[in-house]
Amino acid sequence: MVAVPLISALNIDYRPLQELLLAGAWREADRLSLQLLCQAAGEGARRRGWLYFSEVSRIPVEDLRTIDALWRAASGDRFGYSVQRQLWLGVNRNWERFWSLIGWKQGYHWTRYPEEFTWDLSAPKGHLPLSNQLRGVRVLEELLTHRAWEELSG
């Protein structure tokens, strides 16, 4: 795995996430990623354990990039928010096509959490992390349009 600098504007320790990802503990890493996003988004999100879409912009660029880089490094660029963003932009931000592409929905059938998700590298590209997908499209859209990706996409 490529070495990932564990940078945080909020002094969050990303080593536990790195360890889970290195061990291939994808489901546990997904749950921890959501906790870390909530921690980075502020006290309200941390206490609740989930994000409002309006809180996503509070997540520092450095922290979102670190979480993403850890997922990308551990998965060989198969998983991560920037991977999901690239796929989403590739289908012109069409949610139905995106969900099918990454394996979250087939036809009218939503993939059920957690048993129907694929928790290994055989999953479709962009399948993970889920991090809050059950709370609707607004949170995911905020993650995929976060300012962390501005310099990366040109």
Short mmCIF file of C-alpha atoms in Angstrom, two decimals:
data_model
loop_
_atom_site.label_atom_id
_atom_site.label_comp_id
_atom_site.label_asym_id
_atom_site.label_seq_id
_atom_site.Cartn_x
_atom_site.Cartn_y
_atom_site.Cartn_z
CA MET A 1 0.00 0.00 0.00
CA VAL A 2 1.14 3.53 -0.77
CA ALA A 3 2.05 5.52 2.35
CA VAL A 4 -0.67 8.04 3.13
CA PRO A 5 0.15 11.11 5.22
CA LEU A 6 -2.40 11.21 8.05
CA ILE A 7 -3.17 14.93 7.88
CA SER A 8 -5.95 16.45 9.96
CA ALA A 9 -6.84 20.09 10.51
CA LEU A 10 -8.56 18.95 13.73
CA ASN A 11 -5.89 16.59 15.09
CA ILE A 12 -8.06 13.54 14.40
CA ASP A 13 -6.15 10.26 14.62
CA TYR A 14 -6.64 8.35 11.37
CA ARG A 15 -4.44 5.39 12.34
CA PRO A 16 -7.38 3.18 13.42
CA LEU A 17 -9.00 3.69 10.01
CA GLN A 18 -5.72 2.97 8.27
CA GLU A 19 -5.32 -0.26 10.27
CA LEU A 20 -8.85 -1.47 9.46
CA LEU A 21 -8.37 -0.76 5.78
CA LEU A 22 -4.98 -2.47 5.70
CA ALA A 23 -6.57 -5.51 7.35
CA GLY A 24 -9.32 -5.58 4.71
CA ALA A 25 -11.97 -4.96 7.39
CA TRP A 26 -14.10 -2.98 4.94
CA ARG A 27 -17.40 -2.97 6.88
CA GLU A 28 -15.71 -1.83 10.08
CA ALA A 29 -13.71 0.78 8.14
CA ASP A 30 -16.95 2.05 6.61
CA ARG A 31 -18.54 2.49 10.03
CA LEU A 32 -15.42 4.19 11.39
CA SER A 33 -15.27 6.48 8.33
CA LEU A 34 -18.76 7.74 9.12
CA GLN A 35 -17.76 8.35 12.76
CA LEU A 36 -14.69 10.26 11.60
CA LEU A 37 -16.72 12.36 9.16
CA CYS A 38 -19.11 13.18 11.99
CA GLN A 39 -16.22 14.07 14.28
CA ALA A 40 -14.79 16.37 11.60
CA ALA A 41 -18.20 17.96 10.93
CA GLY A 42 -18.72 19.12 14.50
CA GLU A 43 -20.20 18.32 17.87
CA GLY A 44 -23.83 17.87 16.74
CA ALA A 45 -22.95 15.33 14.06
CA ARG A 46 -20.53 13.56 16.39
CA ARG A 47 -23.20 13.17 19.07
CA ARG A 48 -25.88 11.98 16.61
CA GLY A 49 -23.57 9.66 14.69
CA TRP A 50 -24.78 10.89 11.31
CA LEU A 51 -24.52 14.01 9.15
CA TYR A 52 -27.00 16.58 8.00
CA PHE A 53 -26.17 17.64 4.44
CA SER A 54 -25.60 21.17 5.73
CA GLU A 55 -22.79 19.94 8.01
CA VAL A 56 -20.66 18.36 5.27
CA SER A 57 -19.13 21.70 4.29
CA ARG A 58 -17.68 21.98 7.83
CA ILE A 59 -15.43 18.98 7.22
CA PRO A 60 -11.94 20.36 6.61
CA VAL A 61 -10.43 19.71 3.18
CA GLU A 62 -7.41 17.99 4.75
CA ASP A 63 -9.56 15.55 6.69
CA LEU A 64 -11.81 14.53 3.81
CA ARG A 65 -8.77 14.09 1.58
CA THR A 66 -7.05 11.93 4.21
CA ILE A 67 -10.06 9.62 4.59
CA ASP A 68 -10.35 9.39 0.80
CA ALA A 69 -6.63 8.73 0.33
CA LEU A 70 -6.73 5.90 2.88
CA TRP A 71 -9.63 4.22 1.07
CA ARG A 72 -7.99 4.66 -2.33
CA ALA A 73 -4.61 3.39 -1.16
CA ALA A 74 -6.02 0.29 0.55
CA SER A 75 -8.27 -0.61 -2.40
CA GLY A 76 -5.94 0.11 -5.30
CA ASP A 77 -8.07 3.14 -6.30
CA ARG A 78 -11.32 1.10 -6.36
CA PHE A 79 -12.96 2.77 -3.33
CA GLY A 80 -13.12 6.31 -1.94
CA TYR A 81 -15.12 9.50 -2.24
CA SER A 82 -13.03 10.88 -5.10
CA VAL A 83 -13.54 7.58 -6.95
CA GLN A 84 -17.30 7.89 -6.40
CA ARG A 85 -17.17 11.52 -7.53
CA GLN A 86 -15.39 10.57 -10.76
CA LEU A 87 -17.97 7.87 -11.50
CA TRP A 88 -20.88 10.18 -10.63
CA LEU A 89 -19.54 12.93 -12.90
CA GLY A 90 -18.99 10.27 -15.58
CA VAL A 91 -22.74 9.55 -15.65
CA ASN A 92 -23.54 13.29 -15.70
CA ARG A 93 -24.62 13.31 -12.04
CA ASN A 94 -27.46 10.90 -12.80
CA TRP A 95 -28.17 9.21 -9.47
CA GLU A 96 -30.03 6.21 -10.91
CA ARG A 97 -27.17 5.38 -13.27
CA PHE A 98 -24.62 6.02 -10.52
CA TRP A 99 -26.35 3.74 -7.97
CA SER A 100 -26.54 0.93 -10.53
CA LEU A 101 -22.93 1.47 -11.58
CA ILE A 102 -21.58 1.14 -8.03
CA GLY A 103 -23.95 -1.66 -7.01
CA TRP A 104 -26.19 0.19 -4.58
CA LYS A 105 -29.35 -0.44 -6.61
CA GLN A 106 -30.44 -2.92 -9.26
CA GLY A 107 -33.60 -2.00 -11.11
CA TYR A 108 -36.12 -1.04 -8.44
CA HIS A 109 -34.30 -3.01 -5.75
CA TRP A 110 -32.10 -1.09 -3.31
CA THR A 111 -29.15 -3.02 -1.94
CA ARG A 112 -29.96 -3.84 1.69
CA TYR A 113 -27.53 -2.82 4.40
CA PRO A 114 -25.38 -4.57 5.47
CA GLU A 115 -25.95 -8.08 4.14
CA GLU A 116 -26.37 -7.29 0.43
CA PHE A 117 -23.35 -5.02 0.14
CA THR A 118 -20.06 -6.50 -0.99
CA TRP A 119 -17.44 -6.04 1.71
CA ASP A 120 -14.35 -6.93 -0.31
CA LEU A 121 -12.41 -5.94 -3.42
CA SER A 122 -14.72 -7.90 -5.71
CA ALA A 123 -17.28 -5.10 -5.25
CA PRO A 124 -17.92 -2.75 -8.16
CA LYS A 125 -15.60 0.25 -8.38
CA GLY A 126 -16.95 3.00 -6.11
CA HIS A 127 -19.06 0.59 -4.01
CA LEU A 128 -17.43 1.79 -0.79
CA PRO A 129 -17.47 3.73 1.43
CA LEU A 130 -21.20 3.89 2.05
CA SER A 131 -20.86 6.48 4.82
CA ASN A 132 -24.38 7.72 5.25
CA GLN A 133 -25.91 6.64 1.96
CA LEU A 134 -29.03 5.57 3.83
CA ARG A 135 -29.73 9.18 4.79
CA GLY A 136 -30.46 10.21 1.22
CA VAL A 137 -28.80 11.82 -1.72
CA ARG A 138 -28.17 15.26 -0.22
CA VAL A 139 -25.36 14.15 2.11
CA LEU A 140 -23.64 12.16 -0.62
CA GLU A 141 -24.01 15.02 -3.08
CA GLU A 142 -22.38 17.37 -0.57
CA LEU A 143 -19.52 14.90 -0.08
CA LEU A 144 -19.02 14.54 -3.85
CA THR A 145 -19.09 18.31 -4.44
CA HIS A 146 -17.02 19.23 -1.37
CA ARG A 147 -14.32 21.84 -1.92
CA ALA A 148 -11.71 19.13 -1.20
CA TRP A 149 -12.01 18.04 -4.83
CA GLU A 150 -11.75 21.49 -6.44
CA GLU A 151 -7.99 21.51 -6.97
CA LEU A 152 -7.96 17.83 -7.87
CA SER A 153 -10.44 18.09 -10.74
CA GLY A 154 -8.98 21.15 -12.38
#
